[in-house]
PDB file of C-alpha atoms in Angstrom:
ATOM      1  CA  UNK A   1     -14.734  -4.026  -3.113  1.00 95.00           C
ATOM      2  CA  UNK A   2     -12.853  -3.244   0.268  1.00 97.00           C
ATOM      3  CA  UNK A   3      -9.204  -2.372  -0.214  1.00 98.00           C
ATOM      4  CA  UNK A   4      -7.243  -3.050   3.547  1.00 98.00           C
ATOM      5  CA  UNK A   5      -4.104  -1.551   4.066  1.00 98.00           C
ATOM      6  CA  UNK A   6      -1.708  -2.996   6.366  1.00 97.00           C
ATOM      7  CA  UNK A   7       0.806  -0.185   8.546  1.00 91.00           C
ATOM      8  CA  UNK A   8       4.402  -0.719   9.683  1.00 89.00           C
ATOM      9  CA  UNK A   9       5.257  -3.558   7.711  1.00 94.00           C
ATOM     10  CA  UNK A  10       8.770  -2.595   7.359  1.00 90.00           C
ATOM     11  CA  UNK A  11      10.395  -2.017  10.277  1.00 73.00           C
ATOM     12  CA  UNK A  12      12.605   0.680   8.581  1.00 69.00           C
ATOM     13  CA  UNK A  13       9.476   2.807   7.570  1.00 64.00           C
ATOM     14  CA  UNK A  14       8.146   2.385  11.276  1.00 55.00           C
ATOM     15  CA  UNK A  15      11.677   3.625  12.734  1.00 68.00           C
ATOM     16  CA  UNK A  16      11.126   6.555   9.847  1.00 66.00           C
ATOM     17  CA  UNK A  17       7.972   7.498  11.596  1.00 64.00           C
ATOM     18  CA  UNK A  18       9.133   7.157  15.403  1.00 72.00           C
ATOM     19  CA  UNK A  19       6.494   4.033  15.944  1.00 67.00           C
ATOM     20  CA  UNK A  20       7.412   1.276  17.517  1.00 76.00           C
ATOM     21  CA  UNK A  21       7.608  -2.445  15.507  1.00 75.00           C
ATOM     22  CA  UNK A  22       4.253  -4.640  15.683  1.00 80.00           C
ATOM     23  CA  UNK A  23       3.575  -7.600  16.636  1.00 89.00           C
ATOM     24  CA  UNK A  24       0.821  -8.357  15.082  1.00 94.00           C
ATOM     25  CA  UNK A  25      -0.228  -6.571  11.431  1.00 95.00           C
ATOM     26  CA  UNK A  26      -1.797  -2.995  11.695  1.00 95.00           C
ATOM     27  CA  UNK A  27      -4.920  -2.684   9.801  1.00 96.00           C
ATOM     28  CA  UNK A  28      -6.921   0.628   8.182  1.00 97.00           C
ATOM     29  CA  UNK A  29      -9.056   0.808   5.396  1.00 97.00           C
ATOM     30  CA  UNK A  30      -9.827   2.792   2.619  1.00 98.00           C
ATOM     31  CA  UNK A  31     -13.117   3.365   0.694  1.00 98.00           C
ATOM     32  CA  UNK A  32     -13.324   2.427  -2.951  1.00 97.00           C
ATOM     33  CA  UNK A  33     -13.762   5.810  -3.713  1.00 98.00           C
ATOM     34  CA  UNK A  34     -10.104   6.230  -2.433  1.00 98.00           C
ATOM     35  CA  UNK A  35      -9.249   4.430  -5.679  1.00 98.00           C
ATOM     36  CA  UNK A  36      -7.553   7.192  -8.036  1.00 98.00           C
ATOM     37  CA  UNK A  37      -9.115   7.658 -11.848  1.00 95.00           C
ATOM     38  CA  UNK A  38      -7.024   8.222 -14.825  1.00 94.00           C
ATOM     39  CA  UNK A  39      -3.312   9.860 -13.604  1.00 95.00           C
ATOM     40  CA  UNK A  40      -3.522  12.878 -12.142  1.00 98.00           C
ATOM     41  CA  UNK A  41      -3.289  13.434  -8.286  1.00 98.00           C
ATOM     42  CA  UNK A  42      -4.839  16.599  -6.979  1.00 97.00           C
ATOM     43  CA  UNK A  43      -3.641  17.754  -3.744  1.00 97.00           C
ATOM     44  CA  UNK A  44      -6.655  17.802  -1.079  1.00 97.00           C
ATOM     45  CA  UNK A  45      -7.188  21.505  -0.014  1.00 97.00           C
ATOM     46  CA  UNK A  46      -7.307  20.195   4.031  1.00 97.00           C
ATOM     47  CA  UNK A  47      -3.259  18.636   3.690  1.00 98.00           C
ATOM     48  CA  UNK A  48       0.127  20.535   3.406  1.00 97.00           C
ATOM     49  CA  UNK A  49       1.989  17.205   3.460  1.00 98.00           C
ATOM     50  CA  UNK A  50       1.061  14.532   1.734  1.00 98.00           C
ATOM     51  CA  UNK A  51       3.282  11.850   1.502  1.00 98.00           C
ATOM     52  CA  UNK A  52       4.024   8.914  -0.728  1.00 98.00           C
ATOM     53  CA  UNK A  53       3.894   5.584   0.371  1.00 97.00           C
ATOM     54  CA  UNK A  54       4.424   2.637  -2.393  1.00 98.00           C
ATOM     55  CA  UNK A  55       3.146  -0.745  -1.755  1.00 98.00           C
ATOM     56  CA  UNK A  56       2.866  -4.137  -3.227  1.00 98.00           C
ATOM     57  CA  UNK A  57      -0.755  -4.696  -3.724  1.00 98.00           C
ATOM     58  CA  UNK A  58      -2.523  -7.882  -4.015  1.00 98.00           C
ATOM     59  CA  UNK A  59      -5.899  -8.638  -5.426  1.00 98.00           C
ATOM     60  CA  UNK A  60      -8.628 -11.290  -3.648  1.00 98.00           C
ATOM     61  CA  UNK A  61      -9.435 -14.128  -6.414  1.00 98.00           C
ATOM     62  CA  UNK A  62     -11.016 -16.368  -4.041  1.00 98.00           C
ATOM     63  CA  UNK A  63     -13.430 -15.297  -1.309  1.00 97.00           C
ATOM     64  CA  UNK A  64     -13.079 -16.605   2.370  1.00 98.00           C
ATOM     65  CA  UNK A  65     -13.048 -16.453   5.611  1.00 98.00           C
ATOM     66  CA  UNK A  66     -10.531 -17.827   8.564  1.00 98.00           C
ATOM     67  CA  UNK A  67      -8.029 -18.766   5.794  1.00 98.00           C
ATOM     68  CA  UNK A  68      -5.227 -20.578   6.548  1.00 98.00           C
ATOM     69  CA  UNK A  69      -1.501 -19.291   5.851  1.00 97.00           C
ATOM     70  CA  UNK A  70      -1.130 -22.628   4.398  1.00 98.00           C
ATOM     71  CA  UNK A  71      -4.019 -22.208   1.841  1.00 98.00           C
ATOM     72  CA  UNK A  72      -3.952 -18.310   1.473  1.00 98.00           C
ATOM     73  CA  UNK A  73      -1.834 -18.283  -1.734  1.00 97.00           C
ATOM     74  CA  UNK A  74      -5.038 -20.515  -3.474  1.00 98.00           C
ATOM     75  CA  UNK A  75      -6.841 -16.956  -2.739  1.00 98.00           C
ATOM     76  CA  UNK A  76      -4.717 -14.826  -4.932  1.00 98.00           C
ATOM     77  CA  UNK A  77      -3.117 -14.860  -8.650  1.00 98.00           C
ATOM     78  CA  UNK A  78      -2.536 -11.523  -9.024  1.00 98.00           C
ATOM     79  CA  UNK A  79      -0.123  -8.455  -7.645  1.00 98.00           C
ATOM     80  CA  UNK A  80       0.542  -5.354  -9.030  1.00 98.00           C
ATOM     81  CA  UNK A  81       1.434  -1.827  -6.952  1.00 98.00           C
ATOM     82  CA  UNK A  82      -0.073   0.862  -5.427  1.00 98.00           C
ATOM     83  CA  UNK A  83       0.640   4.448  -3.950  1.00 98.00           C
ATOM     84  CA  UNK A  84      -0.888   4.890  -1.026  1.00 98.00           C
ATOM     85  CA  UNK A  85      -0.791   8.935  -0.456  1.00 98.00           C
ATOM     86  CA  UNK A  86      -1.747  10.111   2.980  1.00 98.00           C
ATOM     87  CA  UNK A  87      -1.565  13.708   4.351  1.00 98.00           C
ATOM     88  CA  UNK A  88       1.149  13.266   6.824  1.00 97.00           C
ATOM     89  CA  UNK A  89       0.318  16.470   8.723  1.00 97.00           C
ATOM     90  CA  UNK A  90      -4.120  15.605   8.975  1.00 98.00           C
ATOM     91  CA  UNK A  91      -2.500  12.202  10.557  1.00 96.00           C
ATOM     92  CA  UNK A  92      -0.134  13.233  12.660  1.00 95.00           C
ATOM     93  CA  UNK A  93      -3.145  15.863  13.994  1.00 97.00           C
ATOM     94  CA  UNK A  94      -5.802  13.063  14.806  1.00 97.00           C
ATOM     95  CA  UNK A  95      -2.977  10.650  15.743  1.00 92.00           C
ATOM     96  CA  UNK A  96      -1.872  13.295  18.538  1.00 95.00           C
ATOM     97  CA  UNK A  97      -5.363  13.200  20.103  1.00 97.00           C
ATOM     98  CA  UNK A  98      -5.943   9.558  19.824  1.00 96.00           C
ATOM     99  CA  UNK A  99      -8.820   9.790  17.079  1.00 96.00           C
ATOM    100  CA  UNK A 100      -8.903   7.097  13.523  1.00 95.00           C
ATOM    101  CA  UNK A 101      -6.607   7.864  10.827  1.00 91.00           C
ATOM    102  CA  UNK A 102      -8.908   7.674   8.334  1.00 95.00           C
ATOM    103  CA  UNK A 103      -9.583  11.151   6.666  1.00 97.00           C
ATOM    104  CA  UNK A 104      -5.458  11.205   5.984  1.00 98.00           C
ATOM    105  CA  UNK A 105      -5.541   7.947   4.331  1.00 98.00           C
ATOM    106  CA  UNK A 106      -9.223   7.112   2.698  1.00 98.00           C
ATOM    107  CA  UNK A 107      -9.692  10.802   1.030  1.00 98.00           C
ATOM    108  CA  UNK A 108     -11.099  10.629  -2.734  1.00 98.00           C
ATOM    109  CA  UNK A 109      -8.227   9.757  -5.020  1.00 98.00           C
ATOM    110  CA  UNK A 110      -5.937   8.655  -2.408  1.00 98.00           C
ATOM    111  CA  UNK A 111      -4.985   4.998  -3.740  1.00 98.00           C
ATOM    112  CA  UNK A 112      -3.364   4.710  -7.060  1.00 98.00           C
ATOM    113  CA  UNK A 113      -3.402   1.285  -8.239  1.00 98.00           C
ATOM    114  CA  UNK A 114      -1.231  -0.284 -11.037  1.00 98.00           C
ATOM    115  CA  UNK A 115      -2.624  -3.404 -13.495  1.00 97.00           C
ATOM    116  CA  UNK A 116      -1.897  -6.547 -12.561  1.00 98.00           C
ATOM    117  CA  UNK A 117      -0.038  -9.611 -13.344  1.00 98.00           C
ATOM    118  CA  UNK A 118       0.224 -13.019 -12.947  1.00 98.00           C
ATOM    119  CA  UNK A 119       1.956 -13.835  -9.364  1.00 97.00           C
ATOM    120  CA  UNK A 120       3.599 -16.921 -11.026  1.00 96.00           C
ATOM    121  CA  UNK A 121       6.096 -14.897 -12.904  1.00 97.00           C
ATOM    122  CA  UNK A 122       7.404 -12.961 -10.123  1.00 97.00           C
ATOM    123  CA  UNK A 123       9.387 -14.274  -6.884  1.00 97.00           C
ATOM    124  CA  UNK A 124       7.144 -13.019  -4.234  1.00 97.00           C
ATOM    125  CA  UNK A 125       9.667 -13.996  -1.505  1.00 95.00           C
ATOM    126  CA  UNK A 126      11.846 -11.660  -2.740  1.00 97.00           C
ATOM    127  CA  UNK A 127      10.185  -9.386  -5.148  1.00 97.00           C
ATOM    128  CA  UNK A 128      11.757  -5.770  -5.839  1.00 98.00           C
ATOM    129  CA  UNK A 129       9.931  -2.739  -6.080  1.00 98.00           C
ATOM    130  CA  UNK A 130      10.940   1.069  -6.227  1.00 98.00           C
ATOM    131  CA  UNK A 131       9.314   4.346  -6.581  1.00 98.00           C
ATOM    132  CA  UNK A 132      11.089   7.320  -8.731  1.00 98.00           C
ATOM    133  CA  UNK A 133       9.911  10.965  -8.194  1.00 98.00           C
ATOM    134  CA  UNK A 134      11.126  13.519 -10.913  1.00 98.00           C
ATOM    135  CA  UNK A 135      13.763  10.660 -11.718  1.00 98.00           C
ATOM    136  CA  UNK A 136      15.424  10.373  -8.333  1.00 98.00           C
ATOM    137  CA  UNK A 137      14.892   6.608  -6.872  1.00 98.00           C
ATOM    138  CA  UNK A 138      13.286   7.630  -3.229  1.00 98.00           C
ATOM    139  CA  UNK A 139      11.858   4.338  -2.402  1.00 97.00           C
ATOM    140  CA  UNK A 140      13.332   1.007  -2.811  1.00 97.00           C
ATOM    141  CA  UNK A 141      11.675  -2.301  -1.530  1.00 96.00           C
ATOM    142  CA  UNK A 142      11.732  -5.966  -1.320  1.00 97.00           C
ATOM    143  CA  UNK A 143       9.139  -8.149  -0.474  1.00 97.00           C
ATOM    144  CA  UNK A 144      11.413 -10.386   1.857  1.00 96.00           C
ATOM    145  CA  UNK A 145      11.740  -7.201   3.741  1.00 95.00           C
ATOM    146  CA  UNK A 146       8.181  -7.545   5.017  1.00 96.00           C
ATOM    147  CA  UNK A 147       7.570  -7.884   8.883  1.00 95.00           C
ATOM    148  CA  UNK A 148       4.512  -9.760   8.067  1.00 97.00           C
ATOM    149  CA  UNK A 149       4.552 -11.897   4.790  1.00 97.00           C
ATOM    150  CA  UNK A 150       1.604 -11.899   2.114  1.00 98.00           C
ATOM    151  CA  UNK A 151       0.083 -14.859   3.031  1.00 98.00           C
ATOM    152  CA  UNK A 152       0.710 -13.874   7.374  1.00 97.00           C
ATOM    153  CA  UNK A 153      -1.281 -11.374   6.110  1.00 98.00           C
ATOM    154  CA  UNK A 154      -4.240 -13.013   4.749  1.00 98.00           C
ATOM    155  CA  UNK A 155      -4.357 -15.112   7.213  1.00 98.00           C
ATOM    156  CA  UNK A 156      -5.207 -12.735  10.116  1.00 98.00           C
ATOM    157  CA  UNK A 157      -6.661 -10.601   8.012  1.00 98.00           C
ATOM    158  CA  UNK A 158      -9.432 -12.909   7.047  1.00 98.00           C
ATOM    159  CA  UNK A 159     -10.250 -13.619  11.364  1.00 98.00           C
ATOM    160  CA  UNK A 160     -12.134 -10.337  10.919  1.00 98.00           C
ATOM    161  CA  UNK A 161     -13.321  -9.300   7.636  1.00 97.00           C
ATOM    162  CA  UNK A 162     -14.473 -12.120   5.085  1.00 98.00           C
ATOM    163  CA  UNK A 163     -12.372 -11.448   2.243  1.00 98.00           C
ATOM    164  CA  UNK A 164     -14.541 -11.152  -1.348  1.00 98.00           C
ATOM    165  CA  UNK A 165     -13.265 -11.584  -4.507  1.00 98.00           C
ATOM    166  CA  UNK A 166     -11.972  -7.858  -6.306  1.00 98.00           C
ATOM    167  CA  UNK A 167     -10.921  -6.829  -2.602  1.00 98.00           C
ATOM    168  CA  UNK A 168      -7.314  -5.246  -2.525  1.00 98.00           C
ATOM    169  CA  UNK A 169      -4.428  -5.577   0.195  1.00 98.00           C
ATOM    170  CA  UNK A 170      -1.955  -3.090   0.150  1.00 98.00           C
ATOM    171  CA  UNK A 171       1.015  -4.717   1.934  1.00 98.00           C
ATOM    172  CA  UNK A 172       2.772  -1.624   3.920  1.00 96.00           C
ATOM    173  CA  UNK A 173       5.926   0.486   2.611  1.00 95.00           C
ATOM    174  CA  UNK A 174       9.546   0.322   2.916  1.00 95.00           C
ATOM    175  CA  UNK A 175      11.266   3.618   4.655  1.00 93.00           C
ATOM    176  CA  UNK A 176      11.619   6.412   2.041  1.00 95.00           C
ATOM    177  CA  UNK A 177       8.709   7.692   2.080  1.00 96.00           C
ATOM    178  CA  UNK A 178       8.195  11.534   1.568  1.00 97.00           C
ATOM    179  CA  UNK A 179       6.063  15.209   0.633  1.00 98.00           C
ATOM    180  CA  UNK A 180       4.807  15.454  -3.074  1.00 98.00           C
ATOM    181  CA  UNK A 181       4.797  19.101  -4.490  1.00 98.00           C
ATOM    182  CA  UNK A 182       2.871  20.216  -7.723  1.00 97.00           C
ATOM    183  CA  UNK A 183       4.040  19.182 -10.958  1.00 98.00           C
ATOM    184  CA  UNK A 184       6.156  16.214  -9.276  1.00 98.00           C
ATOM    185  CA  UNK A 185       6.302  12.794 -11.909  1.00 98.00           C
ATOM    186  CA  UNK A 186       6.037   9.353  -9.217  1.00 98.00           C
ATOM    187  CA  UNK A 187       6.944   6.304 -11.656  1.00 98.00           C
ATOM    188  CA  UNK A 188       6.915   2.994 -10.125  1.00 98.00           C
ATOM    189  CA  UNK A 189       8.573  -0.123 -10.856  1.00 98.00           C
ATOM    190  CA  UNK A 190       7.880  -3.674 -10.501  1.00 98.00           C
ATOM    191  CA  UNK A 191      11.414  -5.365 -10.688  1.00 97.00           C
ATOM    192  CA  UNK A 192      12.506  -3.631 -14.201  1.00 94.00           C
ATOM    193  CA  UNK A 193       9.517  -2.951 -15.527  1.00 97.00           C
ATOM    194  CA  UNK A 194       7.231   0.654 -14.926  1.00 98.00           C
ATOM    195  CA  UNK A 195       4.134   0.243 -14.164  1.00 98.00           C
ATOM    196  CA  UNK A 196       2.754   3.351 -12.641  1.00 97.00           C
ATOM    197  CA  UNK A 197       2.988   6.714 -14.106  1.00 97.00           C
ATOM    198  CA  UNK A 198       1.530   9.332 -11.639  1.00 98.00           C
ATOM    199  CA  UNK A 199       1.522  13.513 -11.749  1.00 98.00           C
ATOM    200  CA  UNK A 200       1.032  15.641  -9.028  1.00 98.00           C
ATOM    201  CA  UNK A 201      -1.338  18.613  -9.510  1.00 96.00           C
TER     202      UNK A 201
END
């Protein structure tokens, strides 16, 4: 299991961060030991500042490579939502001499990952999304918000990784995003309904 991540996607959250809008998606990874057990975040002793960053997520049902926008949605039936945590200050480091961002966003316990449900119930054209942290709404998204759509996203995705089934996309964050402290509560919402439950330690 491979779980891509996809920067920038709303150009709100790219004007948050000084970068300039894509034109085409921007692509890291994380390694499945990224994926977050039980619900407790620890802090990683190398980061000062790491940052929340919620996402819709998507989960591969149907393997495949050079997929079509047209066909991509016969490759999904499931979404749910992730956090994808990243020490702002590690990135901002290697990003200042040019080097991968990878050891601020693919550290152990880095991507929290909600269930998932049935993509037929939900709008994904316009599908809501927020984040609360100690009951204060900080992040508030919509789907049709995306620079790049789910399915854009597949599609050029899958021109240079073959997507397998289990393998996640986390579809970028809308602007809010910000520092987690100890003890801090992140509870995320799909439409109405929580789904995500996360402490900080």
């Amino acid at each position: 299991m491979k779980i891509i991540c996809i920067g920038r996607n709303y150009s709100e959250h790219a004007k948050e961060l000084g970068n300039a809008i894509p034109d085409q998606p921007v692509i890291f990874m994380k390694p499945d030991t990224a994926v977050l057990k039980g619900n407790d975040f620890y802090t990683p002793e190398f980061s000062n500042d790491v940052h929340y960053e919620l996402e819709v997520v998507v989960k591969i049902s149907k393997g495949g490579k050079y997929i079509q926008k047209e066909t991509a949605n016969k490759h999904y039936e499931e979404i749910g939502l992730g956090i994808d945590f990243t020490a702002r200050d590690l990135q901002s480091d290697l990003k200042s001499k040019g080097l991968p961002w990878e050891l601020a966003k693919g550290f152990d316990g880095s991507a929290v990952v909600s269930s998932f449900f049935k993509k037929e119930n939900y709008n994904l054209e316009s599908l809501n999304f927020s984040l609360l942290k100690n009951k204060e709404k900080v992040q508030n998204g919509n789907s049709k918000d995306m620079i790049f759509g789910i399915d854009d996203i597949i599609d050029f995705v899958s021109k240079y990784f073959t997507l397998r089934v289990g393998d996640l996309i986390f579809t970028g964050t809308p602007e809010g995003v910000g520092k987690v402290s100890e003890n801090d509560v992140l509870e995320a919402y799909l439409e109405d309904e929580k789904i995500l439950d996360i402490r900080i330690m």
